[in-house]
XYZ file of C-alpha atoms in Angstrom:
321
model
C -0.200 0.105 -0.183
C 1.614 3.445 -1.170
C 1.324 6.242 1.780
C 0.481 9.676 0.827
C 2.781 12.706 1.766
C 0.199 13.576 4.561
C 0.907 10.147 6.101
C 4.963 10.190 6.167
C 6.830 9.630 9.284
C 10.562 11.130 10.184
C 12.458 11.369 13.151
C 10.680 14.417 14.460
C 7.311 13.384 13.560
C 6.225 9.693 14.654
C 2.571 10.313 13.503
C 0.648 10.951 10.467
C 0.388 14.924 10.066
C -3.560 14.318 9.427
C -3.796 12.667 12.812
C -1.943 15.917 14.602
C -4.557 18.417 16.122
C -4.094 21.231 18.640
C -5.077 20.499 22.075
C -6.424 24.081 22.383
C -10.360 24.591 21.688
C -10.813 25.917 18.679
C -13.990 28.500 17.541
C -14.233 27.041 14.231
C -15.076 23.160 13.204
C -12.022 21.306 12.108
C -12.894 18.838 9.106
C -12.515 15.001 9.786
C -10.964 12.840 7.203
C -13.365 10.600 5.480
C -13.498 6.868 7.173
C -11.496 5.419 4.149
C -8.966 8.203 4.489
C -8.384 7.664 8.346
C -8.390 3.740 7.936
C -5.642 4.305 5.052
C -3.623 6.660 7.660
C -4.141 4.084 10.296
C -2.897 1.408 7.922
C 0.021 3.141 6.738
C 0.930 3.926 10.298
C 0.767 0.346 11.215
C 2.865 -0.476 8.111
C 5.490 1.820 8.967
C 5.993 0.616 12.545
C 6.068 -2.863 11.116
C 8.719 -2.183 8.877
C 10.666 -0.123 11.390
C 10.731 -3.360 13.717
C 11.566 -5.622 10.912
C 14.501 -3.444 10.006
C 15.676 -3.591 13.517
C 15.105 -7.201 14.076
C 17.088 -7.653 10.633
C 19.858 -5.532 11.824
C 20.320 -7.280 15.056
C 20.291 -11.025 13.454
C 22.727 -9.884 10.745
C 25.073 -8.195 13.080
C 27.937 -10.795 12.281
C 31.004 -8.753 12.360
C 31.445 -8.365 16.338
C 29.855 -11.774 17.156
C 31.913 -13.992 14.842
C 35.274 -11.991 14.491
C 37.932 -9.871 16.631
C 38.983 -6.885 14.797
C 42.289 -5.168 14.522
C 43.277 -1.613 13.188
C 40.836 0.405 11.100
C 37.521 -1.864 10.720
C 34.254 -0.009 10.680
C 30.904 -1.404 10.952
C 27.592 0.147 9.749
C 24.314 -1.017 8.099
C 23.146 -0.745 4.326
C 19.677 0.431 3.398
C 18.338 -3.083 3.606
C 19.492 -3.662 7.392
C 22.672 -5.873 6.497
C 25.573 -5.285 8.302
C 28.711 -4.095 6.131
C 32.284 -4.405 7.551
C 34.567 -1.533 6.243
C 38.411 -2.146 6.365
C 40.375 1.502 5.831
C 43.913 1.471 4.515
C 45.637 4.816 4.888
C 49.860 5.659 5.502
C 49.271 4.863 8.964
C 47.555 1.652 9.332
C 45.374 -1.016 7.525
C 43.076 -3.518 9.288
C 41.515 -6.839 9.876
C 39.118 -8.793 11.084
C 39.837 -12.888 12.400
C 37.006 -15.327 13.481
C 36.610 -16.454 16.933
C 36.456 -20.087 16.066
C 38.588 -22.083 13.693
C 36.990 -24.807 11.417
C 38.054 -28.135 9.761
C 36.327 -28.286 6.357
C 33.280 -26.069 5.377
C 32.005 -23.494 2.856
C 32.856 -19.953 3.428
C 31.260 -17.383 1.908
C 31.256 -13.195 1.734
C 30.074 -10.491 -0.617
C 32.988 -8.076 -1.359
C 33.157 -4.490 -2.765
C 36.788 -3.557 -3.528
C 38.507 -0.361 -3.827
C 37.392 1.860 -6.419
C 39.517 3.782 -8.664
C 43.565 3.511 -8.468
C 44.027 0.734 -6.320
C 47.391 -0.231 -7.380
C 49.676 -1.991 -4.578
C 46.899 -2.639 -2.369
C 45.674 -6.002 -1.601
C 42.246 -6.992 0.205
C 41.511 -10.623 1.289
C 39.549 -13.213 2.501
C 41.240 -16.293 3.762
C 41.570 -19.226 5.806
C 44.639 -19.791 7.963
C 45.791 -22.435 10.580
C 48.332 -19.644 11.936
C 51.666 -18.159 11.095
C 53.966 -21.202 12.470
C 56.001 -23.044 10.294
C 54.119 -25.883 8.331
C 51.080 -24.095 8.527
C 48.002 -24.680 6.258
C 46.121 -21.817 4.192
C 43.547 -21.045 1.715
C 43.690 -17.773 0.095
C 41.457 -15.286 -1.991
C 43.551 -12.298 -2.683
C 42.504 -9.326 -4.500
C 45.622 -7.410 -6.125
C 44.884 -3.820 -6.601
C 45.518 -2.326 -10.106
C 45.666 1.393 -11.729
C 42.099 2.766 -12.652
C 40.689 1.461 -15.855
C 42.762 -1.785 -15.541
C 41.668 -5.191 -14.484
C 41.649 -6.526 -10.873
C 43.473 -9.939 -10.355
C 42.239 -12.426 -7.825
C 45.240 -14.462 -6.452
C 44.080 -18.333 -5.367
C 46.367 -20.089 -3.216
C 46.477 -23.376 -1.269
C 49.237 -23.836 1.390
C 49.721 -27.357 3.050
C 52.619 -27.785 5.675
C 53.947 -24.510 5.136
C 54.490 -25.168 0.889
C 52.272 -22.379 -0.635
C 53.873 -22.195 -4.219
C 50.524 -23.105 -5.592
C 49.102 -19.607 -7.036
C 46.591 -19.532 -9.976
C 45.630 -15.660 -10.969
C 42.688 -14.617 -12.703
C 41.364 -11.200 -14.062
C 38.061 -10.437 -13.024
C 35.526 -10.226 -16.048
C 33.630 -7.432 -14.352
C 34.304 -4.468 -12.137
C 34.741 -5.576 -8.380
C 34.556 -1.902 -7.231
C 31.055 -1.054 -9.119
C 29.142 -3.445 -6.818
C 29.011 -6.303 -4.358
C 30.099 -9.976 -5.788
C 30.300 -13.165 -3.840
C 33.383 -15.208 -3.199
C 33.345 -18.408 -2.021
C 35.720 -21.129 -0.467
C 34.488 -25.080 -0.364
C 37.085 -26.906 1.703
C 36.216 -30.635 2.176
C 38.912 -33.468 2.379
C 38.629 -34.050 -1.535
C 39.329 -30.623 -3.091
C 39.352 -26.831 -2.598
C 37.077 -24.887 -4.707
C 36.944 -21.432 -5.573
C 34.038 -19.582 -6.572
C 33.138 -16.025 -7.726
C 29.330 -15.431 -7.557
C 27.877 -18.639 -8.848
C 30.957 -19.625 -11.202
C 33.543 -22.207 -10.541
C 36.853 -20.575 -10.819
C 39.405 -23.060 -9.400
C 39.495 -26.745 -8.119
C 42.612 -27.917 -5.811
C 42.506 -32.010 -5.920
C 43.392 -33.718 -3.190
C 45.845 -36.806 -3.654
C 46.804 -39.056 -1.120
C 50.809 -38.877 -1.377
C 50.813 -35.248 -1.669
C 50.385 -32.336 1.016
C 46.882 -31.361 1.434
C 45.240 -28.842 4.149
C 43.182 -31.454 6.116
C 44.696 -31.973 9.557
C 44.776 -28.096 11.012
C 41.918 -26.420 11.978
C 41.666 -22.945 10.439
C 40.256 -19.623 11.167
C 38.410 -17.093 8.756
C 40.342 -13.779 7.865
C 39.970 -10.736 6.182
C 42.483 -7.598 5.475
C 43.245 -4.834 3.652
C 47.258 -3.946 3.414
C 50.055 -2.441 1.740
C 51.340 -4.977 -0.704
C 53.248 -2.674 -2.995
C 56.463 -5.003 -3.200
C 54.256 -7.509 -4.829
C 50.941 -6.888 -5.711
C 50.893 -4.770 -9.347
C 52.981 -5.459 -11.947
C 55.683 -7.644 -9.844
C 55.799 -4.733 -7.300
C 56.676 -2.100 -10.009
C 53.648 -0.174 -9.203
C 53.196 1.143 -5.756
C 50.770 2.620 -3.703
C 49.745 6.115 -4.505
C 49.046 7.606 -0.804
C 47.410 10.765 -2.551
C 44.295 8.328 -3.157
C 43.843 7.336 0.324
C 42.072 6.176 2.451
C 41.203 3.085 0.553
C 38.342 1.026 1.759
C 36.940 -2.311 0.863
C 33.442 -3.506 2.046
C 32.309 -6.990 3.265
C 28.799 -8.037 3.888
C 26.620 -10.917 3.866
C 29.321 -13.446 5.760
C 28.304 -17.281 6.270
C 30.294 -20.332 7.353
C 28.494 -23.545 6.913
C 31.376 -25.659 8.797
C 32.788 -28.136 11.020
C 34.119 -27.456 14.325
C 36.624 -29.403 16.098
C 35.200 -31.152 19.413
C 38.229 -32.280 20.702
C 41.127 -34.754 20.493
C 39.665 -38.210 19.625
C 36.264 -36.826 19.216
C 34.359 -36.618 15.842
C 33.645 -33.249 14.226
C 30.897 -31.030 15.290
C 29.078 -30.407 12.196
C 25.758 -28.588 10.986
C 23.073 -30.481 9.666
C 23.154 -31.395 5.767
C 26.998 -31.192 5.360
C 26.615 -33.357 2.169
C 26.029 -29.980 0.552
C 29.687 -29.219 0.587
C 31.149 -32.264 2.139
C 31.345 -34.509 -0.706
C 31.131 -31.662 -3.374
C 33.258 -32.191 -6.307
C 32.728 -29.964 -9.509
C 30.095 -31.554 -11.969
C 30.794 -31.919 -15.915
C 28.983 -28.194 -16.332
C 31.274 -26.902 -13.468
C 34.224 -28.220 -14.804
C 33.486 -26.337 -18.068
C 33.090 -23.356 -16.232
C 36.771 -23.977 -15.137
C 37.942 -24.646 -18.319
C 36.346 -21.146 -19.538
C 38.193 -19.391 -16.625
C 41.595 -20.839 -17.436
C 40.910 -20.237 -21.396
C 39.746 -16.694 -20.897
C 40.730 -15.182 -17.880
C 44.037 -16.798 -16.203
C 46.991 -14.466 -15.906
C 49.358 -17.074 -13.692
C 49.667 -20.508 -13.325
C 52.325 -21.965 -11.387
C 52.165 -25.166 -13.184
C 53.313 -23.206 -16.251
C 56.281 -21.519 -14.731
C 59.425 -23.195 -15.413
C 61.720 -20.472 -14.259
C 60.129 -21.112 -10.705
C 60.721 -24.540 -11.005
C 63.792 -25.137 -12.948
C 63.785 -28.826 -11.501
C 60.328 -29.860 -12.578
C 56.812 -28.597 -11.810
C 55.007 -30.034 -8.683
C 53.624 -33.473 -8.915
C 49.851 -32.197 -9.178
C 50.453 -30.266 -12.111
C 50.678 -33.382 -14.401
C 47.639 -35.144 -12.657
C 44.113 -34.422 -13.450
């Protein structure tokens, strides 16, 4: 139902204007609205109240940042027009920011919507990743967005670390402007493979082989960061951060973790109902077609084709299906 201007509400007037009358006695008669108009005004007032309550409830239900994560540095929380919480990480010359999940997981599906740094983002690196920590032999699964000069494509760096070995990068140019709006980035991690998704498209699948290292024994936390990667991020470090364009902001919303939590030594994992959604997930024939499409059209770097980096031969998984 459309509410007329006479029935609007705002912070200074929470009642329809047509219902407001002076408390002083008047010597003239005040025309009363027709019954249908009165009913419409009342209905609009009720609708507005319900909408406000729904927005408050939605905001409360979507308040994932401080409930799920610990923050560090310059991280701001707010809400968009639909009541969805938005976490923004800000990078300037003094500091960047990060948030890290309070819990660690062992297998799961992890997803977030991100809007990247607009304009000249060269030298900056925004990320969404899993990590078991910084110790030697750690495991990690990375989605890193390498900033670029205005008008140039942004590269998404994907990587899988197993027992401290992380030389497994594949980089893809994104086929859209990731700063123009939100896009969904997903990591599916199970005991068979690691799958990287952009929106609904499969981008990369890293397959487990029984005789090769794989991130399957160490619980990992979820991380998001924005940092100065001038030494590496853009054109192998040739283009640095332009601090005159600071502050740089990347925004996250719609975070979800459908994942298993370790329950202690010798005990089975504590998993949500319906884990088959991702625990047995492997790319279908159609999804493998998407993987091939991404490789043909948008792959920027493949460690399995970098002979300079591996002069003694490529890693074993490179020659396996």
